[in-house]
Every structure is written in C-alpha cells, then in structure tokens.
Amino acid sequence: MSKQEYNIGEIMKKVILFGIGENGKKVIDAYLKYDKWFEIVAIADNSSDLKEYKGIPVIKPDRIPVFSYDEIWISTIYYQEVTKQLTDELHIAQSAIRYIEYPMPFLEKQIYKKYEDEIEKGKKCKSDELQEVINYVKGNGVRMYCYPFFDEYAKKDYPVFFDEDCKLYYGIYAGHKIYLAKTYNTPQKAKQYLRYIYMEQDKRSPHCYFADDNFQIEKGEMGIDIGAAEGVFALDIIDKVDQIYLIEADSDWCEALALTFQEYREKVTIIQGYVSDSEEKGQVVLDKRFKDLKIDFVKMDIEGAEEEALRGAWDLIKENMPKLAICTYHRMLDYQDISRQLSEKGYLVKSSKGYVICQGEWELDHLEDVDFRRALLWAERA
C-alpha cells in the first residue's frame, strides 16, 4: 500500500495497471468512459497473451521498467502475490504500489474536489471523525473504508475449504461453516470474500452491526435479516435467537445459506425475494408476510432499497417497535431521511461511528453525490 501523499492536481499521474482479469477490464472500460485524473500507460499481467487491450499495451511484468510511470495499481485479487513479485523480483519500491478497488479510482477525484481545502491545504475538518478519514486519504488514497484496519485485513489470509458434495467453497466464521455463492469459485476469490466479511464486522468498522453494544439481540428473540447474502449477521446471533427469517434475492446465495444453516433448520427460514412496498413481481412486503408474528428485530442491507422496504413495514413497526439496524450508505440522503421517518415513529436513532464511501456502479453516473456517508443506523423504542 502506498504511503506517499496523494495529490490530484493539474499533472496527470501515469499508472501501470496490473491485472487484465475481470476487475482490470472493468477499470479500463470505466477509464475510457469517464473523466480521469490519471493515464494508464500499460497493463501488466503474468498470464495474458494479449498484446493490447482497447489501445493500451499489455505487457509482461519484466517490461515494467521500460515504461515511465508514477505508480503501479494492482487490480487483481492476487495482490499479495503480485506485491511480493514487484518488490522482490523487480525491486520496485513499496511506496509506488497500490491496491485499487473498482470503481474507487473514478470516485477519488470527487472526494479530492469536495475536500480540497482539508486534503491539500491542511484545513481542519468539522469533526474528529471526518478528520480521521481525511488523514487516511492523504496517505493512502480513497477506499470504501478509509481506515488503517483496511490495510491490516489486506495482509490477512483466512483458510477456505472446498465441499466436494455441493461444489462450493466455505470458510469459518464465529465457529461455524459459512458457505459462499458459486461465483466465488476459486480459493483466491473465496479468501478475498472471507477477508471482507471479517473486515466489515470488525468492531472498528462503521459497518459492524454489533459495535459498542448498540444493537443487542436477546435470548429467545425472533427477527428478520433482509439482504442476508452470506448470512454473517445471522451467524453472529444464531445461538441466541428463537427464530430468524433470512430474506435474500440472489438464488446462489440462497443455496449457500441453506448449507450454512442446515443444522439450524428448526429456527431458520430462508425466503428468496426482493423486499419492497408492493407485491408486484413477487416482491416481499413485510407487513403482509409477517402480519401475525411478533418481530423483535430487523436488519436491512438491500443496496438502497431500504426506504421502499420500510414503506411496506410501517404496520409491523407500529405493532412491534422492533430494534432496527439499517444500512444507510447506498444513497446520499438515506441516513437523513430514514432517521427522520423513524424518529417520527417514536424511535431513538443512532449512527455507527465513522464513515464509508459507497462503491457501487450507480455512483459513477452520479459523481456529485459521492461523499463520506454513515454506514448504519440503529433504532430502538425511545
């Protein structure tokens, strides 16, 4: 990870992109479409037979010294191995090497533009929380999590295993097997995903559901996990709950969830579908699906559809006043709007500490909305 001072100014930075796999091609495609503050002079790759990709030369790593460049951006999940190759074999300084997450390089300029005074001119931020992420950005560039723990987890290696019966990879989380969707079909992809799970739920992370005891599940409670994905939220509390409903739209994740919770079938119900305020196209409306149940808690992480889900849950909320943990970083005004609505319903609302930057595709076409955002809100009866 580069520790130099970042400065997005008038001089265009020259970059060698390392990796022409799926992620690398997405970076190149966006590079050709959007405004940029850097120039990709070459693409290095260990195994590609391409000579060029969309007009950019593709080279073997041993040709890197031929080119004039400022930094090497690693865009592959093999970044640990690539970093070692670059430093040990080609003697490239660590400070010139940076791991990038798509589409962060294209969002970074907007962050520098919004916080130019704080980043380049040393103006003090309006809060210590914001100052913390700005200090990180100055030395590391922009990431979803602009904190030192990101770099810690980038170096960690979690073991993964392959289940021959179901042909899926799994890791260990909270003492349980956690199966991954079939798209994570290599050990490297599985390890990368597992690494992010652990990082996301680190107590220092703004995305940690149970940080600082702000969202506690009691023995014997019943709740709903909306946007269950791999099931990490439910695994953290599975031995406490009496019943939990996992709602997930992706069929591949539903397959993995069934395996992860196969020993808990009596208390886990998996529902495939999107949650909204309308039953059109088979969508799940919480007020109707859980009308006659006593719900103690609800967690939501559904890519910006949280407000729609809440509109279909006001009766459930009025009746039960469940504890809530809701992701609010997918859309610019979600934290503000959802907090107001819940306060009007009699809730006391808190945000998680710190900030994240949403790195979805949507952000690329709405650069004016790119900013640091609150990751989670917790809400309980006032």
Coordinates of N, CA and C in Angstrom, one line a residue, residues 102-214:
Y102 N -12.2 -1.3 -7.7 CA -13.1 -0.7 -8.7 C -14.5 -0.4 -8.0
P103 N -15.1 0.8 -8.2 CA -14.6 1.9 -9.1 C -13.9 3.0 -8.4
M104 N -13.3 2.8 -7.3 CA -12.7 3.8 -6.5 C -11.8 4.8 -7.2
P105 N -11.0 4.4 -8.1 CA -10.1 5.5 -8.7 C -10.9 6.6 -9.4
F106 N -12.2 6.3 -9.8 CA -13.0 7.2 -10.6 C -13.9 8.1 -9.6
L107 N -14.0 7.6 -8.4 CA -14.7 8.4 -7.4 C -13.7 9.3 -6.6
E108 N -12.5 8.9 -6.6 CA -11.5 9.6 -5.8 C -11.4 11.1 -6.1
K109 N -11.4 11.4 -7.4 CA -11.3 12.8 -7.8 C -12.4 13.6 -7.2
Q110 N -13.6 13.1 -7.1 CA -14.7 13.8 -6.5 C -14.5 14.1 -5.0
I111 N -13.9 13.1 -4.3 CA -13.6 13.3 -2.9 C -12.5 14.4 -2.7
Y112 N -11.5 14.4 -3.6 CA -10.5 15.4 -3.5 C -11.0 16.8 -3.9
K113 N -12.0 16.8 -4.8 CA -12.6 18.1 -5.1 C -13.4 18.6 -4.0
K114 N -14.2 17.8 -3.3 CA -15.0 18.3 -2.2 C -14.2 18.7 -1.0
Y115 N -13.1 18.0 -0.8 CA -12.3 18.2 0.4 C -10.9 18.7 0.1
E116 N -10.8 19.6 -0.9 CA -9.6 20.1 -1.4 C -8.9 20.9 -0.3
D117 N -9.6 21.7 0.4 CA -9.0 22.5 1.5 C -8.5 21.7 2.6
E118 N -9.2 20.6 2.9 CA -8.8 19.7 4.0 C -7.6 18.8 3.6
I119 N -7.6 18.3 2.4 CA -6.6 17.4 1.9 C -5.3 18.1 1.5
E120 N -5.5 19.1 0.7 CA -4.3 19.8 0.1 C -3.8 21.0 0.8
K121 N -4.7 21.7 1.6 CA -4.3 22.9 2.2 C -4.3 22.8 3.7
G122 N -4.6 21.6 4.3 CA -4.5 21.4 5.7 C -5.5 22.0 6.6
K123 N -6.7 22.4 6.0 CA -7.7 23.0 6.8 C -8.3 21.9 7.7
K124 N -8.6 22.3 9.0 CA -9.1 21.3 9.9 C -10.6 21.0 9.6
C125 N -10.9 19.7 9.7 CA -12.2 19.2 9.4 C -13.2 19.6 10.4
K126 N -14.5 19.5 10.1 CA -15.5 20.0 11.0 C -15.8 19.0 12.2
S127 N -15.2 17.8 12.1 CA -15.3 16.9 13.2 C -14.1 16.0 13.2
D128 N -13.9 15.4 14.4 CA -12.7 14.4 14.5 C -12.9 13.2 13.7
E129 N -14.2 12.7 13.6 CA -14.5 11.6 12.8 C -14.1 11.8 11.3
L130 N -14.5 13.0 10.8 CA -14.1 13.3 9.4 C -12.6 13.5 9.2
Q131 N -12.0 14.1 10.2 CA -10.6 14.3 10.2 C -9.8 13.0 10.1
E132 N -10.3 12.0 10.8 CA -9.7 10.7 10.8 C -9.6 10.1 9.4
V133 N -10.8 10.2 8.6 CA -10.8 9.6 7.3 C -9.9 10.4 6.3
I134 N -10.0 11.7 6.5 CA -9.2 12.6 5.6 C -7.7 12.4 5.8
N135 N -7.3 12.2 7.1 CA -5.9 11.8 7.4 C -5.5 10.6 6.6
Y136 N -6.4 9.6 6.6 CA -6.0 8.3 5.9 C -5.9 8.6 4.4
V137 N -6.9 9.3 3.9 CA -6.9 9.6 2.4 C -5.6 10.2 2.0
K138 N -5.1 11.2 2.8 CA -3.9 11.9 2.4 C -2.7 10.9 2.1
G139 N -2.6 9.8 2.9 CA -1.5 8.9 2.7 C -1.8 7.7 1.9
N140 N -3.1 7.4 1.6 CA -3.4 6.1 1.1 C -4.4 6.2 -0.1
G141 N -4.9 7.3 -0.4 CA -6.0 7.4 -1.4 C -7.3 7.0 -0.8
V142 N -8.3 6.8 -1.7 CA -9.7 6.6 -1.3 C -10.1 5.1 -1.4
R143 N -10.7 4.6 -0.3 CA -11.2 3.3 -0.3 C -12.6 3.3 0.3
M144 N -13.3 2.2 0.3 CA -14.6 2.2 0.9 C -14.5 2.4 2.4
Y145 N -13.5 1.8 3.0 CA -13.1 2.0 4.4 C -11.8 2.8 4.5
C146 N -11.8 4.1 4.8 CA -10.6 4.9 4.8 C -10.0 4.8 6.2
Y147 N -9.6 3.7 6.7 CA -9.1 3.5 8.0 C -7.9 2.5 7.9
P148 N -7.0 2.5 8.9 CA -5.8 1.6 8.9 C -6.2 0.1 9.0
F149 N -7.4 -0.2 9.5 CA -7.7 -1.6 9.6 C -7.9 -2.2 8.2
F150 N -8.2 -1.4 7.2 CA -8.3 -1.9 5.9 C -7.0 -2.5 5.4
D151 N -5.9 -1.8 5.7 CA -4.6 -2.3 5.4 C -4.2 -3.6 6.2
E152 N -4.6 -3.6 7.4 CA -4.4 -4.8 8.2 C -5.0 -6.0 7.6
Y153 N -6.3 -5.9 7.2 CA -7.0 -7.1 6.6 C -6.5 -7.4 5.2
A154 N -6.0 -6.4 4.5 CA -5.4 -6.7 3.2 C -4.3 -7.7 3.2
K155 N -3.6 -7.8 4.4 CA -2.5 -8.7 4.6 C -2.9 -10.0 5.2
K156 N -4.1 -10.2 5.7 CA -4.5 -11.4 6.3 C -5.0 -12.5 5.3
D157 N -4.8 -13.7 5.8 CA -5.1 -14.8 4.9 C -6.0 -15.8 5.7
Y158 N -7.3 -15.9 5.4 CA -8.2 -16.8 6.0 C -8.3 -18.1 5.3
P159 N -8.2 -19.3 5.9 CA -8.3 -20.5 5.2 C -9.7 -20.8 4.6
V160 N -9.8 -21.3 3.5 CA -11.1 -21.7 2.9 C -11.0 -23.2 2.5
F161 N -12.2 -23.8 2.4 CA -12.2 -25.3 2.1 C -13.2 -25.5 1.0
F162 N -13.1 -26.6 0.3 CA -14.0 -26.9 -0.8 C -14.8 -28.1 -0.5
D163 N -16.1 -28.0 -0.5 CA -17.1 -29.1 -0.3 C -17.3 -29.8 -1.6
E164 N -16.8 -31.0 -1.7 CA -16.9 -31.8 -2.9 C -18.4 -32.2 -3.2
D165 N -19.2 -32.3 -2.2 CA -20.6 -32.7 -2.4 C -21.4 -31.6 -3.1
C166 N -21.3 -30.4 -2.6 CA -22.1 -29.3 -3.2 C -21.3 -28.4 -4.1
K167 N -20.0 -28.7 -4.2 CA -19.1 -27.9 -5.1 C -19.1 -26.4 -4.8
L168 N -19.1 -26.1 -3.5 CA -19.0 -24.7 -3.1 C -17.8 -24.6 -2.1
Y169 N -17.2 -23.4 -2.0 CA -16.2 -23.1 -1.0 C -16.9 -22.6 0.2
Y170 N -16.2 -22.8 1.3 CA -16.7 -22.3 2.6 C -15.5 -21.9 3.5
G171 N -15.8 -21.0 4.4 CA -14.8 -20.6 5.4 C -15.4 -20.9 6.8
I172 N -14.7 -20.4 7.8 CA -15.2 -20.5 9.2 C -15.4 -19.1 9.7
Y173 N -16.6 -18.9 10.3 CA -16.9 -17.6 10.9 C -17.7 -17.8 12.1
A174 N -17.3 -17.2 13.2 CA -18.0 -17.3 14.5 C -18.1 -18.8 14.9
G175 N -17.1 -19.6 14.5 CA -17.1 -21.0 14.9 C -18.0 -21.9 14.0
H176 N -18.6 -21.3 12.9 CA -19.5 -22.1 12.0 C -18.9 -22.1 10.6
K177 N -19.3 -23.1 9.9 CA -19.0 -23.1 8.4 C -19.9 -22.0 7.8
I178 N -19.3 -21.3 6.9 CA -20.1 -20.3 6.1 C -19.8 -20.5 4.7
Y179 N -20.8 -20.9 4.0 CA -20.7 -21.3 2.5 C -20.8 -20.0 1.7
L180 N -20.1 -20.0 0.6 CA -20.1 -18.9 -0.3 C -20.8 -19.2 -1.6
A181 N -21.4 -18.2 -2.3 CA -22.1 -18.4 -3.5 C -21.1 -19.0 -4.6
K182 N -21.7 -19.7 -5.6 CA -20.9 -20.4 -6.6 C -20.0 -19.4 -7.4
T183 N -20.3 -18.1 -7.4 CA -19.5 -17.2 -8.2 C -18.1 -17.1 -7.6
Y184 N -17.9 -17.4 -6.3 CA -16.6 -17.4 -5.6 C -16.0 -18.8 -5.8
N185 N -15.6 -19.1 -7.0 CA -15.3 -20.4 -7.5 C -13.8 -20.8 -7.5
T186 N -12.9 -20.0 -6.9 CA -11.5 -20.3 -6.7 C -11.1 -20.0 -5.3
P187 N -10.1 -20.6 -4.8 CA -9.6 -20.3 -3.4 C -9.4 -18.8 -3.2
Q188 N -8.8 -18.2 -4.2 CA -8.4 -16.8 -4.1 C -9.7 -15.9 -4.0
K189 N -10.7 -16.2 -4.8 CA -11.9 -15.4 -4.7 C -12.6 -15.6 -3.4
A190 N -12.6 -16.9 -2.9 CA -13.3 -17.2 -1.6 C -12.5 -16.5 -0.5
K191 N -11.2 -16.6 -0.5 CA -10.4 -15.9 0.6 C -10.7 -14.4 0.6
Q192 N -10.7 -13.8 -0.6 CA -11.0 -12.4 -0.7 C -12.3 -12.0 0.0
Y193 N -13.3 -12.8 -0.4 CA -14.7 -12.5 0.2 C -14.7 -12.7 1.7
L194 N -14.0 -13.8 2.2 CA -14.0 -14.0 3.6 C -13.2 -12.9 4.3
R195 N -12.2 -12.4 3.7 CA -11.4 -11.3 4.3 C -12.3 -10.1 4.5
Y196 N -13.2 -9.8 3.5 CA -14.0 -8.7 3.6 C -15.1 -8.9 4.6
I197 N -15.6 -10.1 4.8 CA -16.6 -10.4 5.8 C -16.0 -10.0 7.2
Y198 N -14.8 -10.5 7.5 CA -14.2 -10.3 8.8 C -13.9 -8.8 8.9
M199 N -13.4 -8.1 7.9 CA -13.1 -6.7 8.0 C -14.4 -5.9 8.2
E200 N -15.4 -6.2 7.5 CA -16.7 -5.5 7.6 C -17.2 -5.5 9.0
Q201 N -17.1 -6.7 9.7 CA -17.6 -6.9 11.0 C -16.6 -6.7 12.2
D202 N -15.5 -6.2 11.8 CA -14.5 -5.8 12.9 C -15.2 -4.7 13.7
K203 N -14.9 -4.7 15.0 CA -15.5 -3.7 15.9 C -15.2 -2.3 15.5
R204 N -14.1 -2.1 14.8 CA -13.7 -0.7 14.4 C -14.3 -0.3 13.1
S205 N -15.1 -1.2 12.4 CA -15.7 -0.9 11.1 C -17.0 -0.1 11.3
P206 N -17.2 0.9 10.5 CA -18.5 1.6 10.5 C -19.7 0.7 10.1
H207 N -19.4 -0.5 9.5 CA -20.4 -1.4 9.0 C -20.7 -2.5 10.0
C208 N -20.0 -2.5 11.2 CA -20.2 -3.6 12.1 C -21.6 -3.5 12.8
Y209 N -22.4 -4.5 12.7 CA -23.7 -4.4 13.3 C -23.8 -4.4 14.8
F210 N -22.8 -4.9 15.4 CA -22.8 -5.1 16.9 C -21.8 -4.3 17.6
A211 N -21.2 -3.2 17.0 CA -20.2 -2.4 17.6 C -20.7 -1.6 18.8
D212 N -19.9 -1.6 19.8 CA -20.2 -0.8 21.0 C -21.6 -1.1 21.6
D213 N -22.0 -2.3 21.5 CA -23.3 -2.8 22.1 C -24.5 -2.0 21.7
N214 N -24.5 -1.4 20.5 CA -25.6 -0.5 20.1 C -26.8 -1.3 19.6

